[in-house]
PDB file of C-alpha atoms in Angstrom:
ATOM      1  CA  UNK A   4      47.500  30.007   3.119  1.00  0.00           C
ATOM      2  CA  UNK A   5      43.815  30.725   3.453  1.00  0.00           C
ATOM      3  CA  UNK A   6      41.887  27.496   4.152  1.00  0.00           C
ATOM      4  CA  UNK A   7      39.013  26.485   1.860  1.00  0.00           C
ATOM      5  CA  UNK A   8      35.343  26.842   2.747  1.00  0.00           C
ATOM      6  CA  UNK A   9      33.164  23.723   2.597  1.00  0.00           C
ATOM      7  CA  UNK A  10      29.468  23.832   1.747  1.00  0.00           C
ATOM      8  CA  UNK A  11      26.970  21.698  -0.159  1.00  0.00           C
ATOM      9  CA  UNK A  12      23.348  21.296  -1.145  1.00  0.00           C
ATOM     10  CA  UNK A  13      21.263  18.247  -2.057  1.00  0.00           C
ATOM     11  CA  UNK A  14      18.231  17.415  -4.149  1.00  0.00           C
ATOM     12  CA  UNK A  15      15.408  16.486  -3.693  1.00  0.00           C
ATOM     13  CA  UNK A  16      14.935  18.551  -0.565  1.00  0.00           C
ATOM     14  CA  UNK A  17      12.638  15.924   1.040  1.00  0.00           C
ATOM     15  CA  UNK A  18      14.106  12.602  -0.084  1.00  0.00           C
ATOM     16  CA  UNK A  19      12.763   9.101   0.533  1.00  0.00           C
ATOM     17  CA  UNK A  20      14.633   5.808   0.716  1.00  0.00           C
ATOM     18  CA  UNK A  21      13.760   5.240  -2.944  1.00  0.00           C
ATOM     19  CA  UNK A  22      15.232   8.522  -4.231  1.00  0.00           C
ATOM     20  CA  UNK A  23      18.619   8.985  -5.841  1.00  0.00           C
ATOM     21  CA  UNK A  24      19.929  12.011  -3.947  1.00  0.00           C
ATOM     22  CA  UNK A  25      22.317  14.374  -5.726  1.00  0.00           C
ATOM     23  CA  UNK A  26      24.851  16.046  -3.421  1.00  0.00           C
ATOM     24  CA  UNK A  27      26.489  19.127  -4.898  1.00  0.00           C
ATOM     25  CA  UNK A  28      29.565  20.834  -3.405  1.00  0.00           C
ATOM     26  CA  UNK A  29      29.892  23.564  -6.040  1.00  0.00           C
ATOM     27  CA  UNK A  30      29.196  26.206  -3.370  1.00  0.00           C
ATOM     28  CA  UNK A  31      32.495  25.288  -1.669  1.00  0.00           C
ATOM     29  CA  UNK A  32      35.451  27.552  -2.545  1.00  0.00           C
ATOM     30  CA  UNK A  33      39.088  28.407  -1.882  1.00  0.00           C
ATOM     31  CA  UNK A  34      39.908  32.129  -1.873  1.00  0.00           C
ATOM     32  CA  UNK A  35      43.601  31.798  -2.728  1.00  0.00           C
ATOM     33  CA  UNK A  36      43.712  28.597  -4.743  1.00  0.00           C
ATOM     34  CA  UNK A  37      41.616  25.633  -5.768  1.00  0.00           C
ATOM     35  CA  UNK A  38      39.945  22.710  -4.041  1.00  0.00           C
ATOM     36  CA  UNK A  39      41.605  19.472  -5.111  1.00  0.00           C
ATOM     37  CA  UNK A  40      39.606  16.907  -3.123  1.00  0.00           C
ATOM     38  CA  UNK A  41      35.983  16.461  -2.067  1.00  0.00           C
ATOM     39  CA  UNK A  42      35.256  13.568   0.318  1.00  0.00           C
ATOM     40  CA  UNK A  43      31.680  12.635   1.256  1.00  0.00           C
ATOM     41  CA  UNK A  44      30.641  10.574   4.262  1.00  0.00           C
ATOM     42  CA  UNK A  45      26.917   9.801   3.995  1.00  0.00           C
ATOM     43  CA  UNK A  46      26.552   8.673   7.606  1.00  0.00           C
ATOM     44  CA  UNK A  47      25.483   5.127   6.731  1.00  0.00           C
ATOM     45  CA  UNK A  48      28.933   3.639   6.213  1.00  0.00           C
ATOM     46  CA  UNK A  49      29.248   4.764   2.581  1.00  0.00           C
ATOM     47  CA  UNK A  50      31.849   7.224   1.261  1.00  0.00           C
ATOM     48  CA  UNK A  51      32.186   8.953  -2.108  1.00  0.00           C
ATOM     49  CA  UNK A  52      34.460  11.487  -3.835  1.00  0.00           C
ATOM     50  CA  UNK A  53      33.988  14.381  -6.240  1.00  0.00           C
ATOM     51  CA  UNK A  54      32.329  17.749  -6.420  1.00  0.00           C
ATOM     52  CA  UNK A  55      29.016  15.971  -7.168  1.00  0.00           C
ATOM     53  CA  UNK A  56      28.020  12.663  -5.575  1.00  0.00           C
ATOM     54  CA  UNK A  57      24.917  10.484  -5.861  1.00  0.00           C
ATOM     55  CA  UNK A  58      23.575   8.254  -3.115  1.00  0.00           C
ATOM     56  CA  UNK A  59      20.505   6.148  -2.233  1.00  0.00           C
ATOM     57  CA  UNK A  60      19.810   5.292   1.398  1.00  0.00           C
ATOM     58  CA  UNK A  61      18.680   1.729   2.021  1.00  0.00           C
ATOM     59  CA  UNK A  62      16.385   2.709   4.888  1.00  0.00           C
ATOM     60  CA  UNK A  63      14.560   5.736   6.210  1.00  0.00           C
ATOM     61  CA  UNK A  64      15.908   7.704   9.168  1.00  0.00           C
ATOM     62  CA  UNK A  65      18.158  10.632  10.068  1.00  0.00           C
ATOM     63  CA  UNK A  66      21.729  10.690   8.764  1.00  0.00           C
ATOM     64  CA  UNK A  67      24.675  13.067   9.278  1.00  0.00           C
ATOM     65  CA  UNK A  68      26.268  13.858   5.922  1.00  0.00           C
ATOM     66  CA  UNK A  69      29.815  15.204   6.143  1.00  0.00           C
ATOM     67  CA  UNK A  70      31.739  16.927   3.352  1.00  0.00           C
ATOM     68  CA  UNK A  71      35.508  17.401   3.725  1.00  0.00           C
ATOM     69  CA  UNK A  72      37.346  19.602   1.201  1.00  0.00           C
ATOM     70  CA  UNK A  73      41.113  20.005   0.767  1.00  0.00           C
ATOM     71  CA  UNK A  74      42.803  22.805  -1.172  1.00  0.00           C
ATOM     72  CA  UNK A  75      46.015  22.813  -3.231  1.00  0.00           C
ATOM     73  CA  UNK A  76      48.043  23.830  -0.174  1.00  0.00           C
ATOM     74  CA  UNK A  77      46.820  20.914   1.960  1.00  0.00           C
ATOM     75  CA  UNK A  78      44.400  22.882   4.143  1.00  0.00           C
ATOM     76  CA  UNK A  79      41.022  21.335   4.855  1.00  0.00           C
ATOM     77  CA  UNK A  80      37.555  22.343   5.942  1.00  0.00           C
ATOM     78  CA  UNK A  81      34.467  20.310   6.664  1.00  0.00           C
ATOM     79  CA  UNK A  82      30.733  20.762   7.068  1.00  0.00           C
ATOM     80  CA  UNK A  83      28.124  18.409   8.484  1.00  0.00           C
ATOM     81  CA  UNK A  84      24.390  18.503   7.693  1.00  0.00           C
ATOM     82  CA  UNK A  85      21.618  16.331   9.045  1.00  0.00           C
ATOM     83  CA  UNK A  86      19.399  14.825   6.368  1.00  0.00           C
ATOM     84  CA  UNK A  87      16.056  13.133   6.992  1.00  0.00           C
ATOM     85  CA  UNK A  88      15.155  10.209   4.732  1.00  0.00           C
ATOM     86  CA  UNK A  89      11.412   9.550   4.694  1.00  0.00           C
ATOM     87  CA  UNK A  90       9.669   6.212   4.417  1.00  0.00           C
ATOM     88  CA  UNK A  91       7.487   5.552   1.379  1.00  0.00           C
ATOM     89  CA  UNK A  92       4.045   4.536   2.708  1.00  0.00           C
ATOM     90  CA  UNK A  93       2.292   1.400   1.451  1.00  0.00           C
ATOM     91  CA  UNK A  94      -0.538   1.385  -1.093  1.00  0.00           C
ATOM     92  CA  UNK A  95      -3.768  -0.344  -0.017  1.00  0.00           C
ATOM     93  CA  UNK A  96      -6.042  -2.073  -2.519  1.00  0.00           C
ATOM     94  CA  UNK A  97      -8.161  -5.220  -2.716  1.00  0.00           C
ATOM     95  CA  UNK A  98     -10.589  -7.241  -4.804  1.00  0.00           C
ATOM     96  CA  UNK A  99     -13.376  -9.709  -3.999  1.00  0.00           C
ATOM     97  CA  UNK A 100     -15.227 -12.640  -5.532  1.00  0.00           C
ATOM     98  CA  UNK A 101     -18.005 -13.057  -6.433  1.00  0.00           C
ATOM     99  CA  UNK A 102     -18.443  -9.491  -7.645  1.00  0.00           C
ATOM    100  CA  UNK A 103     -22.216  -9.502  -6.951  1.00  0.00           C
ATOM    101  CA  UNK A 104     -22.575 -11.588  -3.778  1.00  0.00           C
ATOM    102  CA  UNK A 105     -25.842 -12.721  -2.216  1.00  0.00           C
ATOM    103  CA  UNK A 106     -26.973 -13.094   1.385  1.00  0.00           C
ATOM    104  CA  UNK A 107     -25.104 -15.856   3.244  1.00  0.00           C
ATOM    105  CA  UNK A 108     -22.756 -16.425   0.296  1.00  0.00           C
ATOM    106  CA  UNK A 109     -19.029 -16.871   1.019  1.00  0.00           C
ATOM    107  CA  UNK A 110     -17.086 -13.850  -0.271  1.00  0.00           C
ATOM    108  CA  UNK A 111     -13.336 -14.105  -0.851  1.00  0.00           C
ATOM    109  CA  UNK A 112     -11.500 -10.828  -0.151  1.00  0.00           C
ATOM    110  CA  UNK A 113      -7.935 -10.611  -1.469  1.00  0.00           C
ATOM    111  CA  UNK A 114      -5.465  -7.788  -0.797  1.00  0.00           C
ATOM    112  CA  UNK A 115      -3.497  -6.467  -3.776  1.00  0.00           C
ATOM    113  CA  UNK A 116      -1.673  -3.949  -1.576  1.00  0.00           C
ATOM    114  CA  UNK A 117       2.081  -3.377  -1.832  1.00  0.00           C
ATOM    115  CA  UNK A 118       4.977  -1.517  -0.224  1.00  0.00           C
ATOM    116  CA  UNK A 119       7.732  -0.316  -2.554  1.00  0.00           C
ATOM    117  CA  UNK A 120      10.458   0.026   0.073  1.00  0.00           C
ATOM    118  CA  UNK A 121       9.597  -2.740   2.506  1.00  0.00           C
ATOM    119  CA  UNK A 122       6.873  -5.192   3.449  1.00  0.00           C
ATOM    120  CA  UNK A 123       3.308  -4.976   4.734  1.00  0.00           C
ATOM    121  CA  UNK A 124       3.126  -6.438   8.226  1.00  0.00           C
ATOM    122  CA  UNK A 125      -0.557  -6.000   9.035  1.00  0.00           C
ATOM    123  CA  UNK A 126      -3.847  -6.228   7.117  1.00  0.00           C
ATOM    124  CA  UNK A 127      -6.996  -5.178   9.006  1.00  0.00           C
ATOM    125  CA  UNK A 128     -10.447  -5.633   7.411  1.00  0.00           C
ATOM    126  CA  UNK A 129     -13.629  -3.931   8.563  1.00  0.00           C
ATOM    127  CA  UNK A 130     -16.625  -5.385   6.726  1.00  0.00           C
ATOM    128  CA  UNK A 131     -19.056  -2.621   7.698  1.00  0.00           C
ATOM    129  CA  UNK A 132     -21.402  -4.956   9.558  1.00  0.00           C
ATOM    130  CA  UNK A 133     -19.555  -4.980  12.877  1.00  0.00           C
ATOM    131  CA  UNK A 134     -17.137  -7.750  11.915  1.00  0.00           C
ATOM    132  CA  UNK A 135     -13.338  -7.406  11.641  1.00  0.00           C
ATOM    133  CA  UNK A 136     -10.719  -9.785  10.286  1.00  0.00           C
ATOM    134  CA  UNK A 137      -6.965  -9.907   9.688  1.00  0.00           C
ATOM    135  CA  UNK A 138      -4.706 -11.244   6.951  1.00  0.00           C
ATOM    136  CA  UNK A 139      -3.898 -10.704   3.285  1.00  0.00           C
ATOM    137  CA  UNK A 140      -6.778 -12.973   2.185  1.00  0.00           C
ATOM    138  CA  UNK A 141      -9.976 -13.420   4.195  1.00  0.00           C
ATOM    139  CA  UNK A 142     -13.547 -14.704   3.748  1.00  0.00           C
ATOM    140  CA  UNK A 143     -16.822 -13.249   4.987  1.00  0.00           C
ATOM    141  CA  UNK A 144     -20.591 -13.764   4.767  1.00  0.00           C
ATOM    142  CA  UNK A 145     -23.320 -11.141   5.123  1.00  0.00           C
ATOM    143  CA  UNK A 146     -26.570 -12.113   6.801  1.00  0.00           C
ATOM    144  CA  UNK A 147     -28.602  -9.191   5.438  1.00  0.00           C
ATOM    145  CA  UNK A 148     -28.859  -7.520   2.057  1.00  0.00           C
ATOM    146  CA  UNK A 149     -27.740  -3.923   1.513  1.00  0.00           C
ATOM    147  CA  UNK A 150     -24.602  -1.902   0.770  1.00  0.00           C
ATOM    148  CA  UNK A 151     -21.605  -2.254   3.068  1.00  0.00           C
ATOM    149  CA  UNK A 152     -18.412  -0.174   3.132  1.00  0.00           C
ATOM    150  CA  UNK A 153     -15.544  -2.633   3.332  1.00  0.00           C
ATOM    151  CA  UNK A 154     -12.350  -1.020   4.653  1.00  0.00           C
ATOM    152  CA  UNK A 155      -8.832  -2.405   4.375  1.00  0.00           C
ATOM    153  CA  UNK A 156      -6.076  -0.798   6.454  1.00  0.00           C
ATOM    154  CA  UNK A 157      -2.477  -1.880   5.785  1.00  0.00           C
ATOM    155  CA  UNK A 158       0.614  -1.067   7.844  1.00  0.00           C
ATOM    156  CA  UNK A 159       4.202  -1.464   6.623  1.00  0.00           C
ATOM    157  CA  UNK A 160       7.363  -2.404   8.527  1.00  0.00           C
ATOM    158  CA  UNK A 161       8.098   1.282   9.200  1.00  0.00           C
ATOM    159  CA  UNK A 162       4.700   1.971  10.784  1.00  0.00           C
ATOM    160  CA  UNK A 163       3.157   3.873   7.864  1.00  0.00           C
ATOM    161  CA  UNK A 164      -0.443   3.036   6.946  1.00  0.00           C
ATOM    162  CA  UNK A 165      -2.822   3.369   4.027  1.00  0.00           C
ATOM    163  CA  UNK A 166      -6.554   2.737   3.706  1.00  0.00           C
ATOM    164  CA  UNK A 167      -8.827   1.574   0.891  1.00  0.00           C
ATOM    165  CA  UNK A 168     -12.648   1.531   1.005  1.00  0.00           C
ATOM    166  CA  UNK A 169     -14.999  -0.168  -1.439  1.00  0.00           C
ATOM    167  CA  UNK A 170     -18.790  -0.409  -1.307  1.00  0.00           C
ATOM    168  CA  UNK A 171     -20.042  -4.000  -1.609  1.00  0.00           C
ATOM    169  CA  UNK A 172     -23.701  -4.590  -2.468  1.00  0.00           C
ATOM    170  CA  UNK A 173     -25.299  -7.720  -1.055  1.00  0.00           C
ATOM    171  CA  UNK A 174     -28.335  -8.984  -2.997  1.00  0.00           C
ATOM    172  CA  UNK A 175     -31.305 -10.988  -1.821  1.00  0.00           C
ATOM    173  CA  UNK A 176     -31.671 -14.524  -3.080  1.00  0.00           C
ATOM    174  CA  UNK A 177     -33.914 -14.426  -6.136  1.00  0.00           C
ATOM    175  CA  UNK A 178     -37.104 -16.407  -5.682  1.00  0.00           C
ATOM    176  CA  UNK A 179     -37.984 -18.695  -8.551  1.00  0.00           C
ATOM    177  CA  UNK A 180     -41.608 -17.561  -8.866  1.00  0.00           C
ATOM    178  CA  UNK A 181     -42.084 -19.148 -12.275  1.00  0.00           C
ATOM    179  CA  UNK A 182     -40.726 -22.475 -11.048  1.00  0.00           C
ATOM    180  CA  UNK A 183     -43.040 -22.412  -8.032  1.00  0.00           C
ATOM    181  CA  UNK A 184     -46.047 -21.763 -10.259  1.00  0.00           C
ATOM    182  CA  UNK A 185     -44.986 -24.644 -12.492  1.00  0.00           C
ATOM    183  CA  UNK A 186     -44.860 -26.946  -9.464  1.00  0.00           C
ATOM    184  CA  UNK A 187     -48.366 -25.851  -8.454  1.00  0.00           C
ATOM    185  CA  UNK A 188     -49.656 -26.519 -11.960  1.00  0.00           C
ATOM    186  CA  UNK A 189     -48.065 -29.982 -11.995  1.00  0.00           C
ATOM    187  CA  UNK A 190     -49.523 -30.749  -8.567  1.00  0.00           C
ATOM    188  CA  UNK A 191     -52.946 -29.556  -9.698  1.00  0.00           C
ATOM    189  CA  UNK A 192     -52.805 -31.671 -12.848  1.00  0.00           C
ATOM    190  CA  UNK A 193     -51.677 -34.657 -10.802  1.00  0.00           C
ATOM    191  CA  UNK A 194     -54.638 -34.231  -8.478  1.00  0.00           C
ATOM    192  CA  UNK A 195     -56.999 -33.997 -11.442  1.00  0.00           C
ATOM    193  CA  UNK A 196     -55.449 -37.127 -12.923  1.00  0.00           C
ATOM    194  CA  UNK A 197     -55.900 -39.044  -9.669  1.00  0.00           C
ATOM    195  CA  UNK A 198     -59.465 -37.817  -9.315  1.00  0.00           C
ATOM    196  CA  UNK A 199     -60.266 -39.005 -12.860  1.00  0.00           C
ATOM    197  CA  UNK A 200     -58.665 -42.378 -12.117  1.00  0.00           C
ATOM    198  CA  UNK A 201     -60.636 -42.782  -8.934  1.00  0.00           C
ATOM    199  CA  UNK A 202     -63.867 -41.847 -10.761  1.00  0.00           C
ATOM    200  CA  UNK A 203     -63.199 -44.532 -13.367  1.00  0.00           C
TER     201      UNK A 203
END
């Protein structure tokens, strides 16, 4: 008996730990008979059977995938391929309130970042004025008006990072010129009133 020949391919070619990977053994063959069994060992403790098998890895890393084929005469062949499962990086994003902050006003920065295949373990904020803070939600005050580039860097539990930058404009406190003039007018009228009273 001529033994079978084991071979396989998989798709996608650069899978992540969120992808359903399709393993295909149709390139295996038996010259003098047929293959009656296909056994897959995915290298993470999971096994499957059939000419086509689907599998999702629960974590990123390198895995040895082994295919064992057996023909109708009981002969076997096997092939092992190393497959690299990539981590899906996190997505950084954030919002702040109030939207149009003023000098010395408390601004609440809130991360809306997420990681599809894990958790975010670090949030680093750079407020663009020399100050840095950490955490999913932070507060900050600016002492001068102007535009500041606020940067949020997030890192997930697999060490991947992502960055988001927004420009925050800090306004000067509006002076109530009209109100000040009104106070001057009232004070002037009061002085006139007192002067008239004293004259009488």
